[in-house]
PDB file of C-alpha atoms and ligand atoms in Angstrom:
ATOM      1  CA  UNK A  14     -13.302 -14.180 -17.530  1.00  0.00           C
ATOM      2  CA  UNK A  15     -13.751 -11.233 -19.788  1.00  0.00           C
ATOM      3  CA  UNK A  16     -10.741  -9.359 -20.464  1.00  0.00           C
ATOM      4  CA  UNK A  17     -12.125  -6.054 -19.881  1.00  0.00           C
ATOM      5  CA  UNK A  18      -9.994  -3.482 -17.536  1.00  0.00           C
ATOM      6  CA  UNK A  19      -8.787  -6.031 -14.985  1.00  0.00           C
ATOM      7  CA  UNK A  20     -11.952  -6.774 -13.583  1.00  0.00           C
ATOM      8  CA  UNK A  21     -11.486 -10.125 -12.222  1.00  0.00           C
ATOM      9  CA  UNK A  22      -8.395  -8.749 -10.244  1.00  0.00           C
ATOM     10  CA  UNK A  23     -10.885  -6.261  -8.495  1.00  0.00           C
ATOM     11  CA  UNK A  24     -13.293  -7.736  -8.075  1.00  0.00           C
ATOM     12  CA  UNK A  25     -11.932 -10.567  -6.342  1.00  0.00           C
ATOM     13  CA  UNK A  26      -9.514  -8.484  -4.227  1.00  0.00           C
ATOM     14  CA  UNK A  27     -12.553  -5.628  -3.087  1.00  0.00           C
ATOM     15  CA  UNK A  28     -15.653  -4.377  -2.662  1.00  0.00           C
ATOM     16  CA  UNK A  29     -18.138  -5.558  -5.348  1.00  0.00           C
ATOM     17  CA  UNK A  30     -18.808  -2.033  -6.132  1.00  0.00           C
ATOM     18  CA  UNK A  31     -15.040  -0.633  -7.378  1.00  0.00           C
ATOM     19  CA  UNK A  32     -13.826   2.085  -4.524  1.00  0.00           C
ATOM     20  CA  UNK A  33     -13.877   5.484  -5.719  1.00  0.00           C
ATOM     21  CA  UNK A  34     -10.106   6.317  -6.902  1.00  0.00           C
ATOM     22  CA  UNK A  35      -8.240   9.047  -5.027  1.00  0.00           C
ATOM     23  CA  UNK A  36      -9.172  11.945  -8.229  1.00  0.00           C
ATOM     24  CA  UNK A  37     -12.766  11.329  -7.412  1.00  0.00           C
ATOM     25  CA  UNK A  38     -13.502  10.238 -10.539  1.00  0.00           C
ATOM     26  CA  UNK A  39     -15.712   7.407 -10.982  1.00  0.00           C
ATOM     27  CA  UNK A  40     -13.824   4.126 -10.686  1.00  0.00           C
ATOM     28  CA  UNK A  41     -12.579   1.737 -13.357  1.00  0.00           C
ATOM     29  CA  UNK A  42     -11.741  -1.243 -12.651  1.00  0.00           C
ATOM     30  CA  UNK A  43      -7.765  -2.181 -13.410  1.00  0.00           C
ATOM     31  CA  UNK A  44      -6.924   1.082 -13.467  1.00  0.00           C
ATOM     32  CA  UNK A  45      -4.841   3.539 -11.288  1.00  0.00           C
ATOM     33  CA  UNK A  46      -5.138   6.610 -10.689  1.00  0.00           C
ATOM     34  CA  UNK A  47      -2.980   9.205  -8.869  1.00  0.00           C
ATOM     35  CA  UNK A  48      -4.569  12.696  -9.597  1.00  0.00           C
ATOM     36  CA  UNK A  49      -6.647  14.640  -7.128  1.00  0.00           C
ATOM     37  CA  UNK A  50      -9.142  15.981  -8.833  1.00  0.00           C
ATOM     38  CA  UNK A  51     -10.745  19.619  -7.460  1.00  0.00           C
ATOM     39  CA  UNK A  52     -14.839  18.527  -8.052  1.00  0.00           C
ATOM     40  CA  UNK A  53     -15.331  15.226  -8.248  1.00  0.00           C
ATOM     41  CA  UNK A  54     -17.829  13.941 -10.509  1.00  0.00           C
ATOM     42  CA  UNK A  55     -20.629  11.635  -9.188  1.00  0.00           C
ATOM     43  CA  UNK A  56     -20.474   7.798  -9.255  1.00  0.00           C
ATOM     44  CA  UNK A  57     -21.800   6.861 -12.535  1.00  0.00           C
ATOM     45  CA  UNK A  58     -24.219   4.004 -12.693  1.00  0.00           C
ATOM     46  CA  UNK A  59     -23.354   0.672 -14.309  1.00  0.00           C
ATOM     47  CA  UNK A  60     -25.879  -1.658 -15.301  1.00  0.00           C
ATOM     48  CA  UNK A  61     -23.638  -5.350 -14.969  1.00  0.00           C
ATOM     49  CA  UNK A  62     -25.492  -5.973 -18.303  1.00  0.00           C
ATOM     50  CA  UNK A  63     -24.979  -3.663 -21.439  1.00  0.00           C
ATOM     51  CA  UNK A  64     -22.599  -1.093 -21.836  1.00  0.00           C
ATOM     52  CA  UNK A  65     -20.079  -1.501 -18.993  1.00  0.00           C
ATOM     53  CA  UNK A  66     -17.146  -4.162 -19.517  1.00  0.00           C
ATOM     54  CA  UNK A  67     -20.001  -7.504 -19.522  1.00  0.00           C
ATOM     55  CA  UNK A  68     -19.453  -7.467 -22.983  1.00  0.00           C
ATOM     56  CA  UNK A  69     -17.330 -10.722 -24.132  1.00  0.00           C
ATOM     57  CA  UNK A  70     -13.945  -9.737 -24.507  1.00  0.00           C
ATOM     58  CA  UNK A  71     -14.391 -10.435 -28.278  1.00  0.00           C
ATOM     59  CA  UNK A  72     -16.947  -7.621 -28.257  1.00  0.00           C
ATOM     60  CA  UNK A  73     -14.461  -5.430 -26.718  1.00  0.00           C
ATOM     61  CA  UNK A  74     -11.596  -6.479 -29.295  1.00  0.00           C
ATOM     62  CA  UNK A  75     -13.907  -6.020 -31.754  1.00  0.00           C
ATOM     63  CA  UNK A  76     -15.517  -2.103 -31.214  1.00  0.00           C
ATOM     64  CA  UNK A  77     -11.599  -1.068 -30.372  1.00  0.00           C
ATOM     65  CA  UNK A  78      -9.950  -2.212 -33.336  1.00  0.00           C
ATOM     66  CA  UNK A  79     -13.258  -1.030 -36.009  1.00  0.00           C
ATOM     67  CA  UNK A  80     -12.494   2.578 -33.696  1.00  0.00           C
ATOM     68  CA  UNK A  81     -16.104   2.308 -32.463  1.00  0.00           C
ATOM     69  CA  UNK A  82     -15.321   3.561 -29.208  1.00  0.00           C
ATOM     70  CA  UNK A  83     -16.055   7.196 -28.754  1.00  0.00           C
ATOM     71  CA  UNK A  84     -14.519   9.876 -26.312  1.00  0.00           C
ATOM     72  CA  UNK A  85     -17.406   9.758 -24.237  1.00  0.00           C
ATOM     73  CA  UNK A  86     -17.214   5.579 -24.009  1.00  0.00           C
ATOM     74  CA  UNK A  87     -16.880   4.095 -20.115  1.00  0.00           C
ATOM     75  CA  UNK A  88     -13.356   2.543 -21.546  1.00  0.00           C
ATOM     76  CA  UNK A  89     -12.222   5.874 -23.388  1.00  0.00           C
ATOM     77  CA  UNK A  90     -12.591   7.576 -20.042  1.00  0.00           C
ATOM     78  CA  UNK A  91     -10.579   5.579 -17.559  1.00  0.00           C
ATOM     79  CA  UNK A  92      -7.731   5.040 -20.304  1.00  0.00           C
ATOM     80  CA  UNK A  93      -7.570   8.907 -20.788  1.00  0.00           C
ATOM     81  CA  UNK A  94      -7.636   9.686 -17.015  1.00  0.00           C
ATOM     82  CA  UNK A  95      -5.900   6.340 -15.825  1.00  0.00           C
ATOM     83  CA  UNK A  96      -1.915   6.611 -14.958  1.00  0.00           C
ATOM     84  CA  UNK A  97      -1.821   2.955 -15.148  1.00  0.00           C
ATOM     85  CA  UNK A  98      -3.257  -0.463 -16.423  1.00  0.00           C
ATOM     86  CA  UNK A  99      -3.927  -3.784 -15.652  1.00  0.00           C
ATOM     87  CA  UNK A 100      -5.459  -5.613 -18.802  1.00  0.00           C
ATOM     88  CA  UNK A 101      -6.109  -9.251 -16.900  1.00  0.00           C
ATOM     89  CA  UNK A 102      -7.291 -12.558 -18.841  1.00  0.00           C
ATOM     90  CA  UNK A 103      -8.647 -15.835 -18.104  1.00  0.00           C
ATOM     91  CA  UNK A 104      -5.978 -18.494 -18.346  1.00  0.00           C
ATOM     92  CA  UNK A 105      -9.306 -20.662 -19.830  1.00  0.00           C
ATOM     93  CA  UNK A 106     -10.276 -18.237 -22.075  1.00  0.00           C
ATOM     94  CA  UNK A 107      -8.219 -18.036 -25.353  1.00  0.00           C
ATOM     95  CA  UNK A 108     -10.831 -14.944 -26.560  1.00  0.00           C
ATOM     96  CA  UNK A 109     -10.640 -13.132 -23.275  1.00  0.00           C
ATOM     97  CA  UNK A 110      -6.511 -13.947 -23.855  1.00  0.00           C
ATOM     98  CA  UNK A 111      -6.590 -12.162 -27.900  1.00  0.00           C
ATOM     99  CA  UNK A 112      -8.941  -8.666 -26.727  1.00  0.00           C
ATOM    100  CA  UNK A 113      -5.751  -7.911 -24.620  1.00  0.00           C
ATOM    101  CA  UNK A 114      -3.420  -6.542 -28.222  1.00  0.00           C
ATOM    102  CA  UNK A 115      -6.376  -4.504 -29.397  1.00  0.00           C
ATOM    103  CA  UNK A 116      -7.270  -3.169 -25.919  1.00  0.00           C
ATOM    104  CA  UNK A 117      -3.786  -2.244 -25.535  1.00  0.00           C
ATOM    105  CA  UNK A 118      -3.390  -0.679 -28.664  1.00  0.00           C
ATOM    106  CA  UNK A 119      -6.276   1.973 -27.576  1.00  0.00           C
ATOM    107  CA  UNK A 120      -4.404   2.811 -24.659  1.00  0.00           C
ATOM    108  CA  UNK A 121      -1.161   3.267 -26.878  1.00  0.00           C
ATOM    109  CA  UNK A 122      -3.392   5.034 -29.435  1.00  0.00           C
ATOM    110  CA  UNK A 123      -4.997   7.225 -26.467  1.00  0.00           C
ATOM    111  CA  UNK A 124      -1.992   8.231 -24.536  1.00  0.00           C
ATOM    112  CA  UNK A 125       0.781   8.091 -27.975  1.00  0.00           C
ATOM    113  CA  UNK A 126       3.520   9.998 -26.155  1.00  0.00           C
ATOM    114  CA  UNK A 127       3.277   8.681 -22.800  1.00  0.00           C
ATOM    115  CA  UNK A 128       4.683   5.314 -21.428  1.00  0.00           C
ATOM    116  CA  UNK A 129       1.775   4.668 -19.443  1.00  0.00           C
ATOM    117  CA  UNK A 130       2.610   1.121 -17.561  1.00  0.00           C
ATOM    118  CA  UNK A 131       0.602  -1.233 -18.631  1.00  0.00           C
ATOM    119  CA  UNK A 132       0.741  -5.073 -16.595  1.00  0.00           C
ATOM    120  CA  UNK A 133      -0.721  -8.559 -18.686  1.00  0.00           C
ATOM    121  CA  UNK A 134      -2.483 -10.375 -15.960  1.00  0.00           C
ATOM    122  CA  UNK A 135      -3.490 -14.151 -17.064  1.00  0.00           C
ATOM    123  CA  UNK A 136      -5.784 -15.128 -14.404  1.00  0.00           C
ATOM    124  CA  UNK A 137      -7.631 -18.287 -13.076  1.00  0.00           C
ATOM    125  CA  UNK A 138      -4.035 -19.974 -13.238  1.00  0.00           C
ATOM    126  CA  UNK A 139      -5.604 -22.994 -10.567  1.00  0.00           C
ATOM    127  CA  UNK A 140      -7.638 -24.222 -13.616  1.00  0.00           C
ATOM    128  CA  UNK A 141      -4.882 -26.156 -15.364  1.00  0.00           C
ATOM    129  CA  UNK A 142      -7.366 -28.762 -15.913  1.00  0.00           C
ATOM    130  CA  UNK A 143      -9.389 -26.016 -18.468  1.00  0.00           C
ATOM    131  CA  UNK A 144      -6.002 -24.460 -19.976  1.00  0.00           C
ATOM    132  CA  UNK A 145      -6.453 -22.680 -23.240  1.00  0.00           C
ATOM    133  CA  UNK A 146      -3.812 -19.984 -22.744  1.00  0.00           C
ATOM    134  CA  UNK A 147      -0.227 -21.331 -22.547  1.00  0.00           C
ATOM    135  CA  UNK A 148       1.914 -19.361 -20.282  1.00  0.00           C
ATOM    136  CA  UNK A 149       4.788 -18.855 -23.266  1.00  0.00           C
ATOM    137  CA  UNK A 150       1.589 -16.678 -24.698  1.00  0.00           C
ATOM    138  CA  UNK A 151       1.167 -14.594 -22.093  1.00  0.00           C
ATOM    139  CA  UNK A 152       5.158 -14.399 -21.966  1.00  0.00           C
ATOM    140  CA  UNK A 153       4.954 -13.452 -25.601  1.00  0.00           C
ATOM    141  CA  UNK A 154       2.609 -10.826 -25.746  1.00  0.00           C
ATOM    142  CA  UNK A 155       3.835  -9.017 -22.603  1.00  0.00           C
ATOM    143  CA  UNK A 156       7.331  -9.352 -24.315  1.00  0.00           C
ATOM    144  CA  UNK A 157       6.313  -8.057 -27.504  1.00  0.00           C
ATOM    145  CA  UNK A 158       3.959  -4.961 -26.099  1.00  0.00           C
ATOM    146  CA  UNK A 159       6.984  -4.226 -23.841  1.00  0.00           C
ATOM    147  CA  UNK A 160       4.398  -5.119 -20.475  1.00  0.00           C
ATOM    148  CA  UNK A 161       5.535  -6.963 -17.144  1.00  0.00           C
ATOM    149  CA  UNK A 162       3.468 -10.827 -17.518  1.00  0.00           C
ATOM    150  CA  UNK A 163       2.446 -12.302 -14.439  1.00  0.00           C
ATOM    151  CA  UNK A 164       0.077 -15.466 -14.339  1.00  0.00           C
ATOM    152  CA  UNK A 165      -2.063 -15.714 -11.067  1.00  0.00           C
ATOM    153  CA  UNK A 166      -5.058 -17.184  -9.300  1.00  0.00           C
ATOM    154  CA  UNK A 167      -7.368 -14.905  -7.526  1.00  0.00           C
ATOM    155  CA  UNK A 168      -8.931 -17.609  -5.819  1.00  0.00           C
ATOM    156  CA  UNK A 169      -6.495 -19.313  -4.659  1.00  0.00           C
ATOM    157  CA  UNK A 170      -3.729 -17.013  -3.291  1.00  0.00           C
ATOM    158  CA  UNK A 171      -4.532 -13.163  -2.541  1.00  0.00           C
ATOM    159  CA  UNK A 172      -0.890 -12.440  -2.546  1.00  0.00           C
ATOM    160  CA  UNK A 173      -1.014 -12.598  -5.761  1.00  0.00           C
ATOM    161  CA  UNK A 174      -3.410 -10.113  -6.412  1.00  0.00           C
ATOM    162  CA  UNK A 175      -1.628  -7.652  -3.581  1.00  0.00           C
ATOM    163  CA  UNK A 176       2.014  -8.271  -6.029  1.00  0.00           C
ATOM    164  CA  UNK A 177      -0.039  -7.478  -9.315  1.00  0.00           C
ATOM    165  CA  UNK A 178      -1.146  -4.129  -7.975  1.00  0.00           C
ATOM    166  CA  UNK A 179       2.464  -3.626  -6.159  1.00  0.00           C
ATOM    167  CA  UNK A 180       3.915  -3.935  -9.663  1.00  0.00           C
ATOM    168  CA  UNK A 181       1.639  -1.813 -11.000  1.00  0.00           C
ATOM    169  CA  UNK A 182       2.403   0.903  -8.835  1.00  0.00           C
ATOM    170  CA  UNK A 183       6.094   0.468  -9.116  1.00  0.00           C
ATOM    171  CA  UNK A 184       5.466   1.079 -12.696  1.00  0.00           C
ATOM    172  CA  UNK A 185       3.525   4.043 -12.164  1.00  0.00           C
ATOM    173  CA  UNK A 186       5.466   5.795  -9.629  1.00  0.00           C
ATOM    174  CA  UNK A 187       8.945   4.831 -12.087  1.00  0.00           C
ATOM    175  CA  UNK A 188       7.010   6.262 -15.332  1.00  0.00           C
ATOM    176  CA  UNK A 189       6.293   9.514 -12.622  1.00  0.00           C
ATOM    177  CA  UNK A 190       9.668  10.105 -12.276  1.00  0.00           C
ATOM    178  CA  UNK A 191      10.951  10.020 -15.712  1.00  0.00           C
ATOM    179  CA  UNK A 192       7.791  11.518 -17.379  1.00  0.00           C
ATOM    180  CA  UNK A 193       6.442  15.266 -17.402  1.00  0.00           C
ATOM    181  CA  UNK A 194       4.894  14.597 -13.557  1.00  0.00           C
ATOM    182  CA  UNK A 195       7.446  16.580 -12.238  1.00  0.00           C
ATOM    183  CA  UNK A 196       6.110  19.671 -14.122  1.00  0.00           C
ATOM    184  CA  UNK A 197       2.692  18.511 -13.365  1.00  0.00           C
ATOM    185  CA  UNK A 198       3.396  17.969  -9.630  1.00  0.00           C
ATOM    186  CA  UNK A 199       4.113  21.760  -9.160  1.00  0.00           C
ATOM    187  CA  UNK A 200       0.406  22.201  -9.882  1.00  0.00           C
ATOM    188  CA  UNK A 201      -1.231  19.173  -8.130  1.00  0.00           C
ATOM    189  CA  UNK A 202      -0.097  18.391  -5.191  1.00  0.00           C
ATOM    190  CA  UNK A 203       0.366  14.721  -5.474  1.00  0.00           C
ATOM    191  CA  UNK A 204      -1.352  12.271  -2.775  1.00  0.00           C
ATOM    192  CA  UNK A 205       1.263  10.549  -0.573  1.00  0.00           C
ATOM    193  CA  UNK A 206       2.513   7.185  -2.229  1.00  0.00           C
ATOM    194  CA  UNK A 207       0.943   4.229  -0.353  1.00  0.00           C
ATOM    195  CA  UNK A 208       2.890   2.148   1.870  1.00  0.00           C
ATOM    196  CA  UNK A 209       2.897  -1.223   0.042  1.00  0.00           C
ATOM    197  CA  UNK A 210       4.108  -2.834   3.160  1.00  0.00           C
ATOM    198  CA  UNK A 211       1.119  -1.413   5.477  1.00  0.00           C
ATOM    199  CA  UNK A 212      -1.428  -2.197   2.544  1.00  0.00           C
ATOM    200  CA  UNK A 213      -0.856  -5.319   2.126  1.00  0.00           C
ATOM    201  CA  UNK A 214      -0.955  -6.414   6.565  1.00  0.00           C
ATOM    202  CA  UNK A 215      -3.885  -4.860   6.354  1.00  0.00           C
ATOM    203  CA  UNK A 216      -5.309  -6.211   3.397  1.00  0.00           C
ATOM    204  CA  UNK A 217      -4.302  -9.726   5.325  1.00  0.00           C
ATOM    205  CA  UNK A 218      -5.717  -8.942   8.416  1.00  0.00           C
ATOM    206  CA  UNK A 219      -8.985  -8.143   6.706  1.00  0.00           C
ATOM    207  CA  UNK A 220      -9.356 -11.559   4.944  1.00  0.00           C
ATOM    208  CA  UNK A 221      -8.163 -13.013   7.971  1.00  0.00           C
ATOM    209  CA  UNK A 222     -10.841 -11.932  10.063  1.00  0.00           C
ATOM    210  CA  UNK A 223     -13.273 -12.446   7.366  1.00  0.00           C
ATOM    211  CA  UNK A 224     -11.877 -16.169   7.595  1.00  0.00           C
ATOM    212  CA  UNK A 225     -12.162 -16.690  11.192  1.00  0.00           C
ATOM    213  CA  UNK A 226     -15.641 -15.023  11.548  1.00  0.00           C
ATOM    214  CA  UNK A 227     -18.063 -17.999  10.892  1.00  0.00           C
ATOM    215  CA  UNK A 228     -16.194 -20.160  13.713  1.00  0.00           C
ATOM    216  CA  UNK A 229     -16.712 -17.063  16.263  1.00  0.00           C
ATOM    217  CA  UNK A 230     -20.399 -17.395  15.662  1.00  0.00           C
ATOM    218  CA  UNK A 231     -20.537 -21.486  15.912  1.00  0.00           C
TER     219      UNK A 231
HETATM  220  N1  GTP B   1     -10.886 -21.024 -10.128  1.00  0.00           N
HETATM  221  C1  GTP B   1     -10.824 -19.708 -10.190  1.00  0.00           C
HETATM  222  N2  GTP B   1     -11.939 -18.998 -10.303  1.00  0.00           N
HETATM  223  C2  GTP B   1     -11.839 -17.655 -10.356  1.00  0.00           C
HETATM  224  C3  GTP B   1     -10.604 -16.969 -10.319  1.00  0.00           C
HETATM  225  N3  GTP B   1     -10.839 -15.648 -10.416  1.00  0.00           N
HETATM  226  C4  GTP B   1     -12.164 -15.523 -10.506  1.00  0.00           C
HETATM  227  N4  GTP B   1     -12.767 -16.722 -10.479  1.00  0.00           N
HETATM  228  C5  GTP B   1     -14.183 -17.038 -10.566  1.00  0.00           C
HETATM  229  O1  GTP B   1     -14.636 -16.691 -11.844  1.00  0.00           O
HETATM  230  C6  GTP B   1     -15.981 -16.210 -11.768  1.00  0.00           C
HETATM  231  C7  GTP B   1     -16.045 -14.855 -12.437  1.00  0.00           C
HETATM  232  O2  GTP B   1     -15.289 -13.957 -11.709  1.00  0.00           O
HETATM  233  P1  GTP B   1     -15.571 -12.413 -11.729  1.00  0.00           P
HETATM  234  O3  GTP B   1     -14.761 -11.820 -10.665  1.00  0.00           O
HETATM  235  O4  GTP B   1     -17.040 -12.185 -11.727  1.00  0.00           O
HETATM  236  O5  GTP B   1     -14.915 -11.968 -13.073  1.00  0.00           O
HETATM  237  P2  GTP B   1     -15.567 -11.616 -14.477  1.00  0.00           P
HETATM  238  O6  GTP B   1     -14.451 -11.231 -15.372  1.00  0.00           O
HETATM  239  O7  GTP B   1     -16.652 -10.652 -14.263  1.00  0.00           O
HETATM  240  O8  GTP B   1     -16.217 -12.993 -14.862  1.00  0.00           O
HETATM  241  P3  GTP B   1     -16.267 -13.971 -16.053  1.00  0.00           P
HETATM  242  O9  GTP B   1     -16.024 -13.205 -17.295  1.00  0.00           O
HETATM  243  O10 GTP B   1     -17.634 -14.522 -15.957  1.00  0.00           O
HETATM  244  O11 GTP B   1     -15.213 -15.035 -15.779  1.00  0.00           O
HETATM  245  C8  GTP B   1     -16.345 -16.164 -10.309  1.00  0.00           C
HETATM  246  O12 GTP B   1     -17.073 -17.310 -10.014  1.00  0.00           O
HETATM  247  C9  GTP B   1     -15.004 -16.190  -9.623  1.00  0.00           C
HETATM  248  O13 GTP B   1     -15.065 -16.787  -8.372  1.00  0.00           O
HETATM  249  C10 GTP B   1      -9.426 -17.762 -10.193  1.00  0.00           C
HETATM  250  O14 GTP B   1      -8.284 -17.275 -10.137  1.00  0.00           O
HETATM  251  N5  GTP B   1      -9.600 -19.111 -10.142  1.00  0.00           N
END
């Protein structure tokens, strides 16, 4: 898995096409967002080939740390807009495992006075068979960029998924109350926080029925 902005986390938890995020603006994957924004921009297009997050993580790593991402960059957009981050890796992919520092270091580099949360995500963690990242790795790195670590598999237990994004949003809603939101929520009214609790029945009850559906029809 490519360690771009969370994608396996997404992608295996919703739509194939990432949900426009409350601001309007155009979705990016692993991120959160809590801003309404007044005109939303349109959905811009991806192509799952070039310049949106297909490149190999190493591609990533590489155009972040030689600066080659401009403002106007898919990436530089979501981690100037984004209130939080989820930078996931493939438990079976040591290069997908080493673009996480640099990609962090953008966001650090983008936002430099704000403690925007930022959660390591090693993914794929069913594949012990095809191990290249150690879980004292991800430990590591999460302990030395000062990032909550947790080591999941998509595939095998959605929970997971549903307590990465819960963390997340702790994160988010703690780094609200300590940070300059308060001066910013006099201006923008802020959307109501979700109920975790509600989210995640229903997210249950969806996959549920999704589960039962081919028996209904035999
Ligand atoms: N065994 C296993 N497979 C997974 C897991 N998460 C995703 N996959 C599989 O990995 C493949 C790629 O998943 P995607 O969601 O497309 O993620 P990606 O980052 O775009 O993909 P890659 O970079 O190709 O791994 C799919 O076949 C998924 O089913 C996991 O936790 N365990």
């Amino acid at each position: 898995a490519a360690a771009g902005l969370g994608r396996l986390a997404l992608s295996a938890a919703g739509p194939a096409r990432p949900a426009r995020p409350p601001c309007g603006r155009p979705a990016c994957p692993g991120t959160v967002c809590s801003r309404p924004s007044p005109s939303p921009p349109p959905i811009a297009s991806r192509p799952r080939t070039s310049s949106w997050p297909c490149w190999a993580p190493a591609a990533w790593a590489r155009a972040v740390q030689d600066n080659l991402l401009q403002v106007a960059d898919p990436l530089s957009r979501c981690v100037q807009w984004a209130d939080g981050f989820l930078l996931v890796y493939s438990i079976t992919d040591y290069d997908s495992y080493q673009a996480i520092r640099p990609l962090y270091q953008h966001i650090r580099k983008v936002h430099p006075d704000a403690r925007v949360p930022v959660v390591i995500v090693g993914n794929k963690g069913d594949l012990l068979h095809a191990r290249q990242v150690q879980t004292h790795d991800g430990v590591q790195l999460a302990n030395e960029l000062g990032s909550l670590f947790l080591e999941i598999s998509t595939s095998e237990n959605y929970e997971d998924v549903c307590d990465v994004f819960q963390h997340l949003c702790k994160e988010v809603s703690k780094s609200h109350g300590v940070s300059g939101e308060r001066r910013r929520a006099s201006i923008i009214p802020r959307p109501r926080s979700p109920n975790m609790q509600d989210l995640k029945r229903r997210f249950k009850q969806a996959l549920s029925s999704k589960v039962k559906a081919p028996s209904a029809l035999g």
